[in-house]
XYZ file of C-alpha atoms in Angstrom:
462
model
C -22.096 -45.492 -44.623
C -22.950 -48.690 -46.513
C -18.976 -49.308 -47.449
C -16.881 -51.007 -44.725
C -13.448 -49.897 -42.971
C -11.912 -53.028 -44.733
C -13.102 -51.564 -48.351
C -11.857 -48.581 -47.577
C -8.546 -49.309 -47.165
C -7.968 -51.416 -49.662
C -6.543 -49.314 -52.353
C -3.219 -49.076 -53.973
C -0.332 -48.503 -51.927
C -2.316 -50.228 -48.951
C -0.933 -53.841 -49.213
C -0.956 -53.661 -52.660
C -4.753 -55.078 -52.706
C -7.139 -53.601 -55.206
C -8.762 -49.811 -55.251
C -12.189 -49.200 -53.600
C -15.514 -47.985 -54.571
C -14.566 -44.262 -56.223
C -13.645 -42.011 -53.600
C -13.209 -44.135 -50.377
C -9.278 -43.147 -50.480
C -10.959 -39.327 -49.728
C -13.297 -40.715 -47.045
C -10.477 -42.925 -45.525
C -8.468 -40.030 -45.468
C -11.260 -37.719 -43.993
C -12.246 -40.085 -41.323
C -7.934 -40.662 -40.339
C -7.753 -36.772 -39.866
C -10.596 -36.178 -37.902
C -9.693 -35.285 -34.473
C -12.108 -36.982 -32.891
C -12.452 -40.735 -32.541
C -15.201 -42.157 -34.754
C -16.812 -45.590 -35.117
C -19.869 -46.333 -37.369
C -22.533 -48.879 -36.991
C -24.869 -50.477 -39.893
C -28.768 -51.565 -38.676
C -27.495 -55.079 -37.446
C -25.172 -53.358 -34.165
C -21.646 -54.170 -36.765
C -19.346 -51.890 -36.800
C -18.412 -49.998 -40.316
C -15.566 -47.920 -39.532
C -13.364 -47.251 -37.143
C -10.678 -44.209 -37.663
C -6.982 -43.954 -36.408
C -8.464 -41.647 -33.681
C -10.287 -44.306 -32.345
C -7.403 -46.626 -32.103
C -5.342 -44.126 -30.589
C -8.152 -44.140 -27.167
C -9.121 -47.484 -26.903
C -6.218 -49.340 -28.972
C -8.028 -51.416 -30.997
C -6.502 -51.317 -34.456
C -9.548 -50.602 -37.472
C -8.967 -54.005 -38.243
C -9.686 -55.571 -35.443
C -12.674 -53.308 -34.579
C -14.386 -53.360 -38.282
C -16.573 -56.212 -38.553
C -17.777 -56.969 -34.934
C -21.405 -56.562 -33.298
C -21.375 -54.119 -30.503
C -18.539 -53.117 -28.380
C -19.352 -56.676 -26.069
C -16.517 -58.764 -25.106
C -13.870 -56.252 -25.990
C -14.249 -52.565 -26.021
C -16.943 -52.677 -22.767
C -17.368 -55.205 -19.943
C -19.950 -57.655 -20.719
C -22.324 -56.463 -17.434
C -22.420 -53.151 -19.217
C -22.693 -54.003 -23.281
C -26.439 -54.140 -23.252
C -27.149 -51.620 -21.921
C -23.966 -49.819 -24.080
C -25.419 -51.066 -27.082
C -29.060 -50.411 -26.651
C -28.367 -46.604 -25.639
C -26.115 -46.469 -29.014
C -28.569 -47.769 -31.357
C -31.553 -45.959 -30.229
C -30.596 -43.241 -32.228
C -31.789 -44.988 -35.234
C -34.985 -44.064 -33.623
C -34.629 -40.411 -32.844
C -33.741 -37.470 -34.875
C -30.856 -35.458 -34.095
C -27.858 -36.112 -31.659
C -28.061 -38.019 -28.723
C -24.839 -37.280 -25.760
C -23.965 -40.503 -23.347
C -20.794 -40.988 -21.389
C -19.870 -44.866 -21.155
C -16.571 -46.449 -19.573
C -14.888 -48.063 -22.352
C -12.234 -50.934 -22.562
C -8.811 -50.359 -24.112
C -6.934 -53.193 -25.673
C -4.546 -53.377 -22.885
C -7.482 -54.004 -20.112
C -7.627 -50.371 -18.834
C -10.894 -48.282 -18.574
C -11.565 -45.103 -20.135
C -14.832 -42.616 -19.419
C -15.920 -41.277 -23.017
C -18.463 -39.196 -24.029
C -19.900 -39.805 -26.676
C -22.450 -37.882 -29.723
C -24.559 -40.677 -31.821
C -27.097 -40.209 -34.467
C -28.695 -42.140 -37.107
C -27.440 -41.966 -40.685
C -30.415 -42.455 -43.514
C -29.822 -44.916 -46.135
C -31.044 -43.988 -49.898
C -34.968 -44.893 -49.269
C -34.682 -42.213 -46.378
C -34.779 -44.499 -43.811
C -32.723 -45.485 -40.950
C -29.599 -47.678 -42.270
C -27.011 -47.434 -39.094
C -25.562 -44.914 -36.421
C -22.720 -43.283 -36.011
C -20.405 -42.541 -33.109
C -18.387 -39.573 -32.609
C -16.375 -40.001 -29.031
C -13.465 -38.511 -27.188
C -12.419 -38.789 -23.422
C -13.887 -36.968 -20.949
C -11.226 -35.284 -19.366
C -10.658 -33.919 -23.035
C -13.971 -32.744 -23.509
C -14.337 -30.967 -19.949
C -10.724 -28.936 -20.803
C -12.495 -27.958 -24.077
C -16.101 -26.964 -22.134
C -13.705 -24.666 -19.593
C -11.275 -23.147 -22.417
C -15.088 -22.342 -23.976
C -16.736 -21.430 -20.692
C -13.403 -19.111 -20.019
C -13.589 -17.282 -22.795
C -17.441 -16.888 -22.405
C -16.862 -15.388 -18.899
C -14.334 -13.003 -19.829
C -16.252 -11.402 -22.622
C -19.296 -11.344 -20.690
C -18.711 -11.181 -16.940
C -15.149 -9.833 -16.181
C -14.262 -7.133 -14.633
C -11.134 -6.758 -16.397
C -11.176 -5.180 -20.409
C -10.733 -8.099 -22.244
C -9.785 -7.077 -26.379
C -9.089 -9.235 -29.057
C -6.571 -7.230 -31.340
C -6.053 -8.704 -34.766
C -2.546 -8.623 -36.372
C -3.605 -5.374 -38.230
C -3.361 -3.593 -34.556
C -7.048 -3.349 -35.030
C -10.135 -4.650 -32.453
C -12.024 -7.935 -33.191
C -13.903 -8.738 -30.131
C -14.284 -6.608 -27.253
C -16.090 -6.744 -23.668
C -18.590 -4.956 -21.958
C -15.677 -3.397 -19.684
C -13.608 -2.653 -22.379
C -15.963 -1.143 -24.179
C -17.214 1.318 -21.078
C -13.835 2.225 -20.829
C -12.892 3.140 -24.460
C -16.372 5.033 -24.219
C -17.554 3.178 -27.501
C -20.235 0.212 -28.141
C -18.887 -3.200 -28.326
C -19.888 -3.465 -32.080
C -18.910 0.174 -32.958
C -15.261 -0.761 -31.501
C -14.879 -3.548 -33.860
C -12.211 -2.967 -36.568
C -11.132 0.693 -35.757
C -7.804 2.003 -35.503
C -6.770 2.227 -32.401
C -5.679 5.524 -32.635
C -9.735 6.799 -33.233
C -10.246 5.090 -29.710
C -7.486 6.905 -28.214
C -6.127 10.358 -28.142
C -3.066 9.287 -26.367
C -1.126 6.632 -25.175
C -1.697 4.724 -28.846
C 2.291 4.828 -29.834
C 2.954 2.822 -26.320
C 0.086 0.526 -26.781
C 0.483 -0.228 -30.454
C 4.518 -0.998 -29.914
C 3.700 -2.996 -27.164
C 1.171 -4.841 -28.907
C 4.189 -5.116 -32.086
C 6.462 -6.475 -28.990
C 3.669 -9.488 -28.182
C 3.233 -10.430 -32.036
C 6.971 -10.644 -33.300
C 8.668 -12.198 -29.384
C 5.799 -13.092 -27.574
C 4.234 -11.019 -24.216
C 6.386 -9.796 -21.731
C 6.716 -10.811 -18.409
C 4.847 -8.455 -16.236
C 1.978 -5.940 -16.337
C 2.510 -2.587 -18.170
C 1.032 0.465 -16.981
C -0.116 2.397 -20.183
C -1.360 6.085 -19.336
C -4.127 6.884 -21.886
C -6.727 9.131 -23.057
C -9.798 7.900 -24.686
C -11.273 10.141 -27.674
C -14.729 11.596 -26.143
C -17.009 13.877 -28.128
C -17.081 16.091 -25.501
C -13.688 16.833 -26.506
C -11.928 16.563 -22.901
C -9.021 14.411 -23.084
C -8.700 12.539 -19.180
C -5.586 10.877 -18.232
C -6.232 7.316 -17.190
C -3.765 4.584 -16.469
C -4.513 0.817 -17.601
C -2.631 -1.839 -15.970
C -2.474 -3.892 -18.764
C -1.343 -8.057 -19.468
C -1.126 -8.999 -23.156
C -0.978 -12.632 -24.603
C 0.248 -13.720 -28.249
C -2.755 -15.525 -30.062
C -1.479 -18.586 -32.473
C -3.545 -20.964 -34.680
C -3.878 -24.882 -32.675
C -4.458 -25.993 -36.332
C -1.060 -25.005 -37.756
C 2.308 -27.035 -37.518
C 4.155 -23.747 -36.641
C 2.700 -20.743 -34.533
C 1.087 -18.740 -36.467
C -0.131 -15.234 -34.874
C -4.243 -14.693 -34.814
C -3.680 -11.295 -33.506
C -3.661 -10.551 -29.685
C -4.853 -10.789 -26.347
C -5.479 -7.639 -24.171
C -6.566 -7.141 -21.237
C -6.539 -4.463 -18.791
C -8.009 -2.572 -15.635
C -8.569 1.073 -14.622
C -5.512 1.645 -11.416
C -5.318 5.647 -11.962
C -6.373 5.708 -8.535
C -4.436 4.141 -7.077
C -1.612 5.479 -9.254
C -2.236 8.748 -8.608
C -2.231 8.086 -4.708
C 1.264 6.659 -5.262
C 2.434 9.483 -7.053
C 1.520 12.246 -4.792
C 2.629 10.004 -1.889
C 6.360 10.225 -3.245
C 5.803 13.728 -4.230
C 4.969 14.231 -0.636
C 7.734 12.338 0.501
C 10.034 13.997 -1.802
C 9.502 17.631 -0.922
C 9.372 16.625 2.624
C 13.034 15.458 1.783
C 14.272 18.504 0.270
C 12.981 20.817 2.809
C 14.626 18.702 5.619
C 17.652 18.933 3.565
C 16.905 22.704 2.749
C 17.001 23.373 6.307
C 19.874 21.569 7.758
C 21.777 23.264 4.639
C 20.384 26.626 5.737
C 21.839 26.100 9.252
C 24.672 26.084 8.108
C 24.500 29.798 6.721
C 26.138 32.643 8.396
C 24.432 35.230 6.118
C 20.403 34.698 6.252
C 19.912 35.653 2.991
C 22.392 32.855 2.084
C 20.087 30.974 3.989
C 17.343 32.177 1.922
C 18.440 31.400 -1.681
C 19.388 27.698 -0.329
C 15.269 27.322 0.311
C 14.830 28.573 -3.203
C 17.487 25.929 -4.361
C 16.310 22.797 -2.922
C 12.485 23.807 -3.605
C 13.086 24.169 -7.297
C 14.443 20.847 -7.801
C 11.313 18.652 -9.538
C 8.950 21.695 -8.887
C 9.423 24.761 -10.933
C 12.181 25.720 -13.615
C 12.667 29.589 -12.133
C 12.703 31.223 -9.112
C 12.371 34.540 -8.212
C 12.682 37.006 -5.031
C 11.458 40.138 -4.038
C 11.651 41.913 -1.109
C 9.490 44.589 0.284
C 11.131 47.709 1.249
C 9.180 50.902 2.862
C 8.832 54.623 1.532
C 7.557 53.229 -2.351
C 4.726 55.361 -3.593
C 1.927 54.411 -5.732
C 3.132 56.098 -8.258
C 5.717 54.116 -9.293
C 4.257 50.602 -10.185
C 3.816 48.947 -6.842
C 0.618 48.479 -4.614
C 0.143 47.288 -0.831
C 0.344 50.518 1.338
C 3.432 51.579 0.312
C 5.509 48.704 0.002
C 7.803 48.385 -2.896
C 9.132 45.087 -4.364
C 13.046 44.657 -4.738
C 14.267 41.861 -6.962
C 16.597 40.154 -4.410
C 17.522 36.878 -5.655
C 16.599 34.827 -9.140
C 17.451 31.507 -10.621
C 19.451 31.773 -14.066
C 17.065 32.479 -16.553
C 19.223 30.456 -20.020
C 19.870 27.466 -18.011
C 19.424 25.778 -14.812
C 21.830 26.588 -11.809
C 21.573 27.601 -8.390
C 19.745 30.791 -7.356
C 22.169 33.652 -6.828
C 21.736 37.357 -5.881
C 21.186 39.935 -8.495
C 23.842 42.082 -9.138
C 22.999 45.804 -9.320
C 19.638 45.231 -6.897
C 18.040 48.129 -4.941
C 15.285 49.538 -7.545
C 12.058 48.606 -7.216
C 10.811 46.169 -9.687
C 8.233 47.834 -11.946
C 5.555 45.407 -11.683
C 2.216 46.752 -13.579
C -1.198 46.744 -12.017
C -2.378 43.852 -11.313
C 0.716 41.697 -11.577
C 0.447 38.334 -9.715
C 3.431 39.639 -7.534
C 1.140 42.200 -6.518
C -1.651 40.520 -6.198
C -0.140 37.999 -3.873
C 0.439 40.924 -1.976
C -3.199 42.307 -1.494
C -4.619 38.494 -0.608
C -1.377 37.860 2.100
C -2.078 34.777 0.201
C -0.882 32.741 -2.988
C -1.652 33.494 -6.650
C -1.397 31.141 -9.490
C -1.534 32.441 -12.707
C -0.687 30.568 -17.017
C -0.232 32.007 -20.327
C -3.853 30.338 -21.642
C -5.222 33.110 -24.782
C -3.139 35.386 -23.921
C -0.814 35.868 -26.194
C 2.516 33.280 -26.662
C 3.896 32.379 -23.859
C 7.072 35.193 -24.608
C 5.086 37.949 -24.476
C 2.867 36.800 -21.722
C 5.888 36.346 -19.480
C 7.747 39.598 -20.995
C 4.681 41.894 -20.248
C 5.277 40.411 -15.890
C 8.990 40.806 -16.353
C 9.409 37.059 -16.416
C 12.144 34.925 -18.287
C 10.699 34.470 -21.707
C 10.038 30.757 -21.385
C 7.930 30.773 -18.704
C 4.265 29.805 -19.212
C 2.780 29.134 -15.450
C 3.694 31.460 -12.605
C 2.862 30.804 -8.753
C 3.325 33.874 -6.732
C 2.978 33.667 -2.560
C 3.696 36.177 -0.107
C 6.380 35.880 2.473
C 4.617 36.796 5.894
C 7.291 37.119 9.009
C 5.830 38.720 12.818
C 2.878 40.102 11.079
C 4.526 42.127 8.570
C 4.884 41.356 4.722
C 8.541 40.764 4.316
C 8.753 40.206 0.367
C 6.966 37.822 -2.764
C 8.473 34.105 -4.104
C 7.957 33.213 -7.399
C 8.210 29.871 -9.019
C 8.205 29.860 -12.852
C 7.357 26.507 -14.650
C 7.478 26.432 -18.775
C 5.138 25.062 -21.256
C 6.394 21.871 -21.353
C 5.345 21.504 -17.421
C 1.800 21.343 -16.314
C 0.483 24.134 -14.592
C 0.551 24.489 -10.996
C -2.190 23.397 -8.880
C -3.466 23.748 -5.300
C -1.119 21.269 -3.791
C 1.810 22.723 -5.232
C 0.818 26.335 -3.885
C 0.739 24.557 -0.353
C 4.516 23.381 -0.870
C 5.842 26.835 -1.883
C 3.981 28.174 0.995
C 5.436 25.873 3.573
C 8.705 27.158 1.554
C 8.027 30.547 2.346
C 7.288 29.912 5.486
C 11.342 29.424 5.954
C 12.307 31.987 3.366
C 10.407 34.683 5.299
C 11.976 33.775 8.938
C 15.587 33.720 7.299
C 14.323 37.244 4.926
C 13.324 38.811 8.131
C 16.483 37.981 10.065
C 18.279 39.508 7.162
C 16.615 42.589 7.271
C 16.693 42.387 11.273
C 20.738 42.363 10.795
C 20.647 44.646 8.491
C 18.805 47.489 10.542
């Protein structure tokens, strides 16, 4: 720290004075990129160096700065440069770094709050030869205490998942939340593929993460429905509302992508609330609209099949119906105290269209023992039945005398004045989830109707 600013710029092609002492054009160059301001003090209070960052704060140019004792009469007000001075060079006295914050003058008069880091530099005998200064504004420092004391929070204290995703699509820092909700340890997580975290979802989340890396994030949250990989082998939807932000290097001249920012929260809740709400709301709609289309009907049984139409739309992919006519025995296939089961009315079978009656009707349909029709019948109830071990889906629906693509079945009874009028079925294929307990409630409420209009066809009939 011995060599002063002045020596250290004079080398060739500054001025045209002289070289330094070996290698001051490295430490001049050293000290000018540095982004902080720095300033350098030998045992006497002068002041050694001065870099460009320093001249960009307070103004002073290095050679106006290099040479002078103490900051008095022009980088501090003179009421304030003892005490400036004595705190700055009492760190010859004490080992490691010592943090102030003094109001500084600028060249043009104005005041500027620094903070600053000082500590004492050792000449060759080992002891204390000078200090230097290492400074910045304040304002500057407290934006780069938050960005730190952000980034600190989120990883430790968020509620949000918070993942750091390197350009390799692969996890570099993850957070307690994240990790609890990709069921893995925050250090096991680290440097996986994504698609040993995940069971689903990973195409969607590994294009959007592409998206963020080559254009940038987009402009609103993305749901993302997932599964995480679990030893216990059960794969549970969730859905993560999920933000992402592009990572880039401060240090480079152009953007260049660190990896990515993710982070995310748990809404399947709350998305699953929404969905059954306009699954509600839907079916609500298509049995208003069943039923003003079934007033219009002359023929009840007309009236009938236009139930089956508008409950099939978004629910099931067939739909079947039988009705129950008296004086069947045993004997020939059906149960329920004599009842027999007439196939009525069915859906196409090859590809969708409206329900229609089937031509050639009147024989009973030879369900076996224990068919879910049947079944249905016996509980005055609803049955829900899926192809599961049994077989392939084909023969599973073959041996119930089902279309051949049907892999989940969901048989209710129609009940009209007591009396068991006939059995709806609603066929859904593989591709469809099986049905479930509040989609047995809707094709009750649909057989509610079908039975009143079945009934008055029979009634007319008689």
């Amino acid at each position: 720290m011995s060599a002063s600013r002045s020596e250290i710029t004079d080398a060739p092609g500054a001025g045209g004075r002289e070289s330094g002492p070996p290698g001051a054009d490295l430490l001049a160059a050293l000290l000018d990129g540095m982004d902080a301001a720095l300033c350098a003090f030998d045992a006497a209070g002068v002041v050694t160096h001065w870099n460009r960052e320093a001249e960009r704060i307070l103004g002073w140019s290095a050679r106006e700065a290099v040479g002078r004792r103490g900051f008095a009469g022009w980088a501090v007000r003179s009421a304030d440069a003892a005490e400036v001075q004595g705190r700055l060079m009492a760190a010859m006295e004490a080992p490691g770094r010592q943090v102030h914050e003094f109001a500084l003058l600028r060249k043009d008069g104005g005041r500027v709050l620094v903070r600053t880091q000082s500590a004492r530099v050792l000449g060759g005998d080992g002891k204390p030869a000078g200090v230097y200064c290492a400074f910045s504004e304040v304002h500057t420092q407290i934006d780069l205490e938050r960005s730190i004391a952000l980034s600190e929070a989120l990883f430790e204290e968020a509620s949000w998942g918070v993942v750091l995703v390197d350009v390799d699509l692969r996890p570099a820092v993850v957070n307690g939340e994240a990790a609890r909700a990709l069921a893995a340890g925050r250090t096991s997580a680290l440097g996986r593929p994504l698609g040993e975290l995940l069971e689903q979802g990973v195409e969607e989340l590994e294009g959007a993460l592409h998206h963020v890396l080559a254009e940038g994030a987009p402009r609103g949250l993305v749901d993302l429905w997932v599964a995480v990989a679990s030893t216990g082998g059960r794969e549970q939807r969730r859905c993560w509302r999920s933000g992402f932000v592009r990572l880039a290097s401060p240090l480079a001249e152009e953007p260049v992508p660190l990896g990515v920012g993710w982070l995310f929260h748990d809404v399947t809740d709350a998305k699953l609330a929404e969905q059954e709400a306009n699954r509600l709301r839907f079916r609500s709609s298509q049995l208003h609209r069943a039923g003003r289309a079934a007033s219009e009907c002359e023929d009840p049984l007309e009236a009938a099949t236009a139930y089956l139409d508008f409950a099939l739309a978004g629910f099931a992919d067939h739909a079947l119906l039988d009705v129950a006519e008296g004086g069947g025995a045993d004997g020939d296939g059906t149960e329920g105290g004599g009842e027999r089961l007439v196939r009525a009315v069915a859906s196409p079978a090859g590809a969708p269209g409206p329900a229609a009656g089937v031509s050639g009707g009147g024989l009973p349909v030879r369900y076996a023992p224990g068919h879910p029709a049947l079944q249905a019948v016996e509980r005055l109830g609803s049955v829900r039945a899926s192809a599961g071990a049994e077989g392939t889906p084909g023969e599973w629906a073959e041996r119930r005398q089902w279309p051949e693509d049907a892999a989940h079945a969901l048989c209710t009874v129609l009940r009209s004045r007591g009396r068991t009028v006939g059995v709806l079925t609603f066929l859904r294929g593989a591709a469809r989830p099986a049905f479930e307990r509040p989609d047995a409630v809707y094709a009750e409420s649909v057989a509610v109707l079908t039975a009143s209009a079945l009934d008055l066809a029979q009634s007319t009939g008689d």
